[in-house]
CSV table of C-alpha atoms in Angstrom, one decimal:
chain,number,residue,atom,x,y,z
A,1,MET,CA,-58.5,-6.8,7.3
A,2,LYS,CA,-56.8,-8.3,4.3
A,3,GLU,CA,-54.0,-6.3,2.6
A,4,ALA,CA,-54.8,-4.7,-0.7
A,5,ILE,CA,-53.2,-6.5,-3.7
A,6,VAL,CA,-51.0,-4.4,-6.0
A,7,ARG,CA,-51.6,-5.7,-9.5
A,8,LYS,CA,-48.9,-7.9,-11.1
A,9,THR,CA,-49.1,-10.3,-14.0
A,10,THR,CA,-47.1,-13.5,-14.3
A,11,ALA,CA,-45.3,-14.4,-17.5
A,12,LYS,CA,-46.7,-17.8,-18.4
A,13,ILE,CA,-47.9,-18.8,-21.8
A,14,PHE,CA,-50.9,-21.0,-22.1
A,15,ALA,CA,-51.1,-23.2,-25.2
A,16,SER,CA,-53.8,-21.6,-27.4
A,17,THR,CA,-54.7,-20.8,-30.9
A,18,ALA,CA,-53.6,-17.3,-31.8
A,19,LEU,CA,-56.8,-15.5,-32.3
A,20,VAL,CA,-56.8,-12.1,-34.0
A,21,ILE,CA,-59.3,-10.3,-31.8
A,22,GLY,CA,-58.1,-6.7,-31.5
A,23,VAL,CA,-60.5,-4.4,-33.2
A,24,LEU,CA,-58.5,-2.0,-35.5
A,25,ALA,CA,-60.0,1.1,-36.8
A,26,LEU,CA,-57.8,3.8,-38.4
A,27,SER,CA,-58.8,7.2,-36.9
A,28,ALA,CA,-60.0,9.9,-39.1
A,29,CYS,CA,-56.8,11.8,-38.6
A,30,GLY,CA,-54.8,8.8,-39.6
A,31,GLY,CA,-56.1,8.2,-43.1
A,32,GLN,CA,-55.5,4.9,-44.9
A,33,PRO,CA,-52.8,2.5,-43.7
A,34,SER,CA,-49.5,2.7,-45.4
A,35,ALA,CA,-47.4,-0.3,-46.4
A,36,GLY,CA,-46.4,-2.2,-43.3
A,37,GLU,CA,-49.2,-0.9,-41.0
A,38,SER,CA,-51.3,-4.0,-41.2
A,39,ALA,CA,-51.1,-6.3,-38.2
A,40,GLY,CA,-48.9,-9.3,-38.5
A,41,SER,CA,-49.2,-12.8,-37.2
A,42,GLY,CA,-47.8,-12.0,-33.7
A,43,GLU,CA,-44.8,-14.3,-34.3
A,44,GLY,CA,-41.6,-12.6,-33.1
A,45,SER,CA,-38.2,-12.9,-34.8
A,46,GLY,CA,-36.6,-14.0,-31.6
A,47,GLY,CA,-33.7,-11.6,-32.1
A,48,LEU,CA,-35.2,-8.1,-31.8
A,49,THR,CA,-33.7,-5.4,-29.5
A,50,GLY,CA,-35.1,-2.0,-28.7
A,51,SER,CA,-37.9,-0.5,-26.6
A,52,VAL,CA,-41.6,0.2,-26.7
A,53,ASN,CA,-42.9,3.2,-24.7
A,54,THR,CA,-46.4,3.2,-23.3
A,55,ASP,CA,-48.3,5.5,-20.9
A,56,GLY,CA,-51.9,6.2,-19.9
A,57,SER,CA,-54.6,4.5,-17.9
A,58,SER,CA,-53.8,2.7,-14.7
A,59,THR,CA,-56.8,0.5,-15.5
A,60,VAL,CA,-55.5,-0.6,-18.9
A,61,ALA,CA,-51.9,-0.8,-17.7
A,62,PRO,CA,-52.2,-4.4,-16.3
A,63,LEU,CA,-53.5,-5.5,-19.7
A,64,THR,CA,-50.4,-4.0,-21.5
A,65,GLU,CA,-48.2,-5.4,-18.7
A,66,ALA,CA,-49.6,-8.9,-19.4
A,67,ALA,CA,-49.0,-8.5,-23.1
A,68,ALA,CA,-45.4,-7.3,-22.3
A,69,ASP,CA,-44.8,-10.3,-20.0
A,70,LEU,CA,-45.9,-12.8,-22.7
A,71,PHE,CA,-44.1,-11.0,-25.5
A,72,ARG,CA,-40.9,-11.0,-23.5
A,73,ASP,CA,-40.9,-14.8,-23.7
A,74,GLU,CA,-40.5,-14.5,-27.5
A,75,GLU,CA,-38.5,-11.3,-27.7
A,76,SER,CA,-36.5,-10.9,-24.5
A,77,GLY,CA,-34.4,-8.1,-26.1
A,78,VAL,CA,-37.3,-5.7,-26.3
A,79,ASN,CA,-38.1,-3.6,-23.3
A,80,VAL,CA,-41.8,-2.5,-23.0
A,81,SER,CA,-42.2,0.3,-20.4
A,82,VAL,CA,-45.7,0.9,-18.9
A,83,ALA,CA,-46.2,4.3,-17.2
A,84,THR,CA,-49.5,5.3,-15.6
A,85,SER,CA,-50.3,9.0,-15.8
A,86,GLY,CA,-54.0,8.4,-16.5
A,87,THR,CA,-55.8,8.3,-19.8
A,88,GLY,CA,-55.7,12.1,-20.2
A,89,GLY,CA,-52.1,12.3,-19.2
A,90,GLY,CA,-51.3,9.5,-21.6
A,91,PHE,CA,-52.8,11.2,-24.5
A,92,LYS,CA,-50.8,14.4,-23.8
A,93,THR,CA,-47.5,12.5,-24.0
A,94,PHE,CA,-48.8,10.4,-27.0
A,95,CYS,CA,-49.9,13.5,-29.0
A,96,ALA,CA,-46.5,15.0,-28.2
A,97,GLY,CA,-44.8,12.1,-29.9
A,98,GLU,CA,-43.2,10.8,-26.7
A,99,THR,CA,-44.8,7.4,-26.6
A,100,ASP,CA,-45.5,4.6,-29.0
A,101,ILE,CA,-48.8,3.4,-27.4
A,102,SER,CA,-51.4,5.2,-25.2
A,103,ASN,CA,-53.4,3.0,-22.9
A,104,ALA,CA,-56.9,4.4,-22.5
A,105,SER,CA,-60.0,3.5,-20.6
A,106,ARG,CA,-62.1,5.7,-22.9
A,107,ALA,CA,-62.1,6.7,-26.5
A,108,ILE,CA,-59.9,9.7,-27.5
A,109,LYS,CA,-61.7,13.1,-27.1
A,110,ASP,CA,-62.1,15.5,-30.1
A,111,GLU,CA,-59.8,18.0,-28.5
A,112,GLU,CA,-57.1,15.3,-27.9
A,113,ALA,CA,-57.5,14.1,-31.5
A,114,ALA,CA,-57.0,17.7,-32.6
A,115,GLU,CA,-53.8,17.9,-30.6
A,116,CYS,CA,-52.5,14.8,-32.3
A,117,GLU,CA,-53.5,16.0,-35.7
A,118,ALA,CA,-51.8,19.4,-35.1
A,119,ALA,CA,-48.6,17.6,-34.1
A,120,GLY,CA,-48.7,15.3,-37.1
A,121,ILE,CA,-49.4,12.2,-35.0
A,122,GLU,CA,-51.4,9.6,-36.9
A,123,TYR,CA,-52.7,6.7,-34.9
A,124,THR,CA,-54.7,3.5,-34.9
A,125,GLU,CA,-57.3,2.7,-32.2
A,126,ILE,CA,-57.5,-0.9,-30.9
A,127,ILE,CA,-60.2,-2.3,-28.6
A,128,ALA,CA,-58.2,-4.6,-26.5
A,129,ALA,CA,-60.7,-5.9,-23.9
A,130,ASN,CA,-64.0,-5.0,-22.1
A,131,ASP,CA,-64.3,-3.8,-18.6
A,132,GLY,CA,-67.0,-2.8,-16.1
A,133,LEU,CA,-66.7,0.0,-13.6
A,134,SER,CA,-67.5,-1.2,-10.1
A,135,VAL,CA,-68.9,0.7,-7.2
A,136,VAL,CA,-67.2,-0.7,-4.1
A,137,VAL,CA,-67.6,-0.5,-0.4
A,138,ASN,CA,-65.9,-1.9,2.7
A,139,PRO,CA,-66.6,-5.7,3.3
A,140,GLU,CA,-68.1,-4.8,6.6
A,141,ASN,CA,-70.7,-2.6,4.9
A,142,ASP,CA,-73.9,-4.7,5.1
A,143,TRP,CA,-76.4,-2.1,4.1
A,144,ALA,CA,-75.4,-0.9,0.6
A,145,GLU,CA,-75.8,-4.2,-1.3
A,146,ASP,CA,-77.7,-2.6,-4.2
A,147,LEU,CA,-77.6,1.1,-5.1
A,148,THR,CA,-79.6,2.8,-7.9
A,149,VAL,CA,-78.1,5.2,-10.4
A,150,GLU,CA,-80.2,7.8,-8.7
A,151,GLN,CA,-78.6,7.0,-5.3
A,152,LEU,CA,-75.1,7.1,-6.7
A,153,ASN,CA,-75.8,10.5,-8.2
A,154,LYS,CA,-77.1,11.6,-4.8
A,155,ILE,CA,-73.8,10.5,-3.3
A,156,TRP,CA,-71.4,11.7,-6.1
A,157,GLY,CA,-73.1,14.6,-7.8
A,158,PRO,CA,-71.6,18.1,-7.4
A,159,GLU,CA,-74.6,19.3,-5.4
A,160,ALA,CA,-73.8,16.6,-2.8
A,161,GLU,CA,-70.6,18.3,-1.7
A,162,GLY,CA,-70.8,19.3,1.9
A,163,GLU,CA,-74.4,18.1,2.0
A,164,ILE,CA,-74.5,14.3,1.7
A,165,THR,CA,-72.1,13.2,4.4
A,166,ASN,CA,-73.9,10.3,6.1
A,167,TRP,CA,-75.3,7.0,4.7
A,168,ASN,CA,-78.7,7.7,6.3
A,169,GLN,CA,-79.0,10.7,4.0
A,170,VAL,CA,-78.9,8.3,1.0
A,171,ASP,CA,-81.6,6.0,2.4
A,172,SER,CA,-83.4,6.4,5.7
A,173,SER,CA,-82.9,2.6,6.3
A,174,PHE,CA,-79.2,3.0,6.2
A,175,PRO,CA,-77.2,3.5,9.4
A,176,ASP,CA,-75.9,6.6,11.0
A,177,GLN,CA,-72.5,6.2,9.4
A,178,ALA,CA,-70.3,8.9,7.9
A,179,ILE,CA,-69.5,8.5,4.2
A,180,THR,CA,-65.9,8.8,2.9
A,181,LEU,CA,-65.3,8.8,-0.8
A,182,PHE,CA,-62.5,7.5,-3.0
A,183,GLY,CA,-62.2,7.3,-6.8
A,184,ALA,CA,-60.3,8.1,-9.9
A,185,GLY,CA,-58.5,11.4,-10.5
A,186,THR,CA,-59.4,13.9,-13.3
A,187,ASP,CA,-56.7,12.6,-15.7
A,188,SER,CA,-58.3,9.1,-15.6
A,189,GLY,CA,-60.6,7.7,-18.2
A,190,THR,CA,-62.4,6.0,-15.3
A,191,PHE,CA,-63.2,9.5,-13.9
A,192,ASP,CA,-64.6,10.7,-17.3
A,193,TYR,CA,-66.7,7.5,-17.7
A,194,PHE,CA,-68.1,7.4,-14.2
A,195,THR,CA,-69.0,11.1,-14.0
A,196,ASP,CA,-70.7,11.0,-17.4
A,197,ALA,CA,-72.6,7.7,-16.6
A,198,ILE,CA,-73.7,8.6,-13.1
A,199,ASN,CA,-73.8,12.4,-13.0
A,200,GLY,CA,-74.7,13.1,-16.7
A,201,GLU,CA,-71.7,15.1,-17.6
A,202,GLU,CA,-68.0,14.4,-17.8
A,203,GLY,CA,-66.1,16.0,-14.9
A,204,ALA,CA,-69.3,16.7,-12.9
A,205,ILE,CA,-68.5,15.5,-9.4
A,206,ARG,CA,-68.3,16.7,-5.8
A,207,THR,CA,-64.7,17.7,-5.0
A,208,ASP,CA,-64.6,16.6,-1.3
A,209,TYR,CA,-63.4,13.1,-2.1
A,210,SER,CA,-59.9,11.5,-2.3
A,211,PRO,CA,-58.9,11.2,-6.0
A,212,SER,CA,-56.0,9.2,-7.5
A,213,GLU,CA,-54.9,8.0,-10.9
A,214,ASP,CA,-53.8,4.9,-9.1
A,215,ASP,CA,-56.7,2.5,-8.5
A,216,ASN,CA,-54.7,0.8,-5.7
A,217,ILE,CA,-55.1,4.0,-3.6
A,218,THR,CA,-58.8,3.7,-3.9
A,219,ILE,CA,-58.6,0.1,-2.8
A,220,GLN,CA,-56.6,0.9,0.2
A,221,GLY,CA,-58.9,3.8,1.2
A,222,VAL,CA,-62.1,1.7,0.9
A,223,ALA,CA,-60.5,-1.3,2.7
A,224,GLY,CA,-59.6,0.9,5.6
A,225,ASP,CA,-62.9,2.6,6.3
A,226,VAL,CA,-66.3,0.9,7.0
A,227,GLY,CA,-68.1,3.9,5.7
A,228,ALA,CA,-66.1,4.3,2.5
A,229,ILE,CA,-67.4,4.0,-1.1
A,230,GLY,CA,-65.4,4.2,-4.3
A,231,PHE,CA,-65.4,3.4,-8.0
A,232,LEU,CA,-62.8,1.5,-10.1
A,233,GLY,CA,-62.4,-1.2,-12.8
A,234,LEU,CA,-64.1,-4.6,-12.3
A,235,SER,CA,-60.8,-6.5,-12.5
A,236,TYR,CA,-59.5,-4.8,-9.4
A,237,VAL,CA,-62.5,-6.1,-7.4
A,238,GLU,CA,-61.8,-9.7,-8.6
A,239,GLU,CA,-58.2,-9.4,-7.6
A,240,ASN,CA,-59.1,-8.0,-4.2
A,241,GLU,CA,-61.9,-10.2,-3.1
A,242,GLY,CA,-62.4,-9.9,0.7
A,243,VAL,CA,-60.5,-6.6,0.7
A,244,ILE,CA,-63.3,-4.6,-1.0
A,245,LYS,CA,-66.8,-5.5,-2.0
A,246,ALA,CA,-68.7,-4.6,-5.2
A,247,VAL,CA,-72.4,-3.6,-5.0
A,248,ALA,CA,-75.1,-4.1,-7.5
A,249,VAL,CA,-76.2,-1.2,-9.6
A,250,ASP,CA,-80.0,-1.1,-10.3
A,251,GLY,CA,-80.2,-4.7,-9.3
A,252,VAL,CA,-77.3,-6.0,-11.5
A,253,MET,CA,-73.9,-7.1,-10.2
A,254,PRO,CA,-70.9,-6.4,-12.3
A,255,SER,CA,-69.5,-9.5,-13.9
A,256,THR,CA,-68.0,-10.8,-17.1
A,257,GLU,CA,-71.4,-12.0,-18.2
A,258,THR,CA,-73.3,-8.8,-17.4
A,259,VAL,CA,-70.7,-6.6,-19.0
A,260,GLN,CA,-70.6,-8.7,-22.2
A,261,ASP,CA,-74.4,-9.0,-22.5
A,262,GLY,CA,-75.0,-5.3,-21.9
A,263,THR,CA,-77.2,-5.7,-18.8
A,264,TYR,CA,-74.7,-4.0,-16.5
A,265,THR,CA,-75.6,-0.5,-17.5
A,266,PRO,CA,-74.5,2.2,-17.5
A,267,LEU,CA,-71.1,1.1,-16.2
A,268,GLY,CA,-69.8,-1.4,-18.8
A,269,ARG,CA,-67.2,-0.2,-21.3
A,270,PRO,CA,-64.5,-1.1,-23.8
A,271,LEU,CA,-60.8,-0.6,-23.1
A,272,PHE,CA,-58.4,0.8,-25.7
A,273,ILE,CA,-54.8,1.1,-26.8
A,274,TYR,CA,-53.8,3.7,-29.3
A,275,VAL,CA,-50.9,3.0,-31.6
A,276,ASN,CA,-48.6,5.7,-33.2
A,277,ASN,CA,-48.7,4.7,-36.8
A,278,ALA,CA,-45.2,6.0,-37.5
A,279,SER,CA,-43.8,4.0,-34.6
A,280,TYR,CA,-45.6,0.9,-36.0
A,281,VAL,CA,-44.2,1.4,-39.5
A,282,ASP,CA,-40.7,2.5,-38.6
A,283,LYS,CA,-39.9,0.6,-35.4
A,284,GLU,CA,-39.8,-3.2,-35.7
A,285,PRO,CA,-40.0,-3.8,-31.9
A,286,VAL,CA,-43.2,-1.7,-31.8
A,287,LYS,CA,-44.7,-3.5,-34.8
A,288,SER,CA,-43.9,-6.9,-33.4
A,289,PHE,CA,-45.3,-6.1,-30.0
A,290,ILE,CA,-48.6,-4.7,-31.4
A,291,ASP,CA,-49.0,-7.7,-33.7
A,292,PHE,CA,-48.5,-10.0,-30.8
A,293,TYR,CA,-50.8,-7.9,-28.6
A,294,VAL,CA,-53.6,-8.1,-31.2
A,295,ALA,CA,-53.1,-11.8,-32.1
A,296,ASN,CA,-53.2,-12.9,-28.4
A,297,SER,CA,-55.8,-10.4,-27.0
A,298,LEU,CA,-58.1,-13.1,-25.6
A,299,ASP,CA,-55.3,-14.8,-23.6
A,300,ILE,CA,-54.0,-11.4,-22.5
A,301,ALA,CA,-57.5,-10.2,-21.3
A,302,GLU,CA,-58.1,-13.4,-19.3
A,303,ARG,CA,-54.6,-13.3,-17.7
A,304,ALA,CA,-55.1,-9.7,-16.6
A,305,LEU,CA,-58.6,-10.5,-15.3
A,306,PHE,CA,-60.5,-8.3,-17.8
A,307,VAL,CA,-63.6,-9.2,-19.7
A,308,PRO,CA,-62.7,-10.8,-23.0
A,309,LEU,CA,-64.0,-9.5,-26.3
A,310,THR,CA,-67.4,-10.8,-27.5
A,311,GLU,CA,-67.8,-13.0,-30.6
A,312,GLU,CA,-69.2,-10.0,-32.5
A,313,GLN,CA,-66.0,-8.0,-31.6
A,314,VAL,CA,-63.9,-10.9,-32.7
A,315,THR,CA,-65.7,-11.1,-36.0
A,316,THR,CA,-65.4,-7.4,-36.5
A,317,ALA,CA,-61.7,-7.6,-35.8
A,318,ALA,CA,-61.2,-10.4,-38.3
A,319,ASP,CA,-63.1,-8.4,-40.9
A,320,GLU,CA,-61.0,-5.3,-40.2
A,321,LEU,CA,-57.8,-7.1,-40.4
A,322,ALA,CA,-58.8,-8.9,-43.6
A,323,SER,CA,-59.6,-5.5,-45.2
A,324,LEU,CA,-56.1,-4.3,-44.4
A,325,GLY,CA,-54.7,-7.0,-46.7
């Protein structure tokens, strides 16, 4: 069995045109941008010092880590920290004013936005890349090549707890093999997205599975058990080929193309970073990092093995940035 790969990103810069492709949309609680809030060219001064604090989704973390690695080549005096307490955990620290950026694998919830508003935290939402959630099994699993949403619900729904414990209960043609389950924890945006898409309600899931905010734990669990099944971001599957195996959902395999063209449903999604507007305006290291992140989003997504933004998203981003003046 191959060893699961812990995600890391190298710090090499490819020669490319700086494309402004982050989609900026000021949140309702943020109001209109004040002077200095518009994204810049992404060019660093070369002499900045300071820090940028980020927290949130373990799925989005490699994207921000890739941005930090590339940014470090231009601004070596700026330290960008990337913590991974999950999307929900990240919003808690963000709305408490403890971080400059919140990495999120889903959009902010109304109650989270209300917490930010109550604390006086104004923010900007940026779509940084696209991703697909993958359902994964052990490479030695040769029966679950294609599962329907109905079958996934049968496995993962709350009513399955203590009842669906063997693969032959999912489909009579499947072998007599115990099912073990791994997936995202409750603070993860991946958890929210998967439960809503597959079980019809955020948070609705059987509880007799092994949850973790760290997707690498899911990889290790599935890799170590022939009867295991789990769910995580598409990029983790690409990095761990031969360690875990993705299955088709309703006949469609997760891939860059199927996520971008919308055929991989219901498990395709955008990924976000949320920027504290005050940090952006008042802290030059934060502003420079965000400007760089947005201007180089395509390269960053490709380096971190995420699905790049579509042409429509690029156009929307350009229009949004132009409107900021």
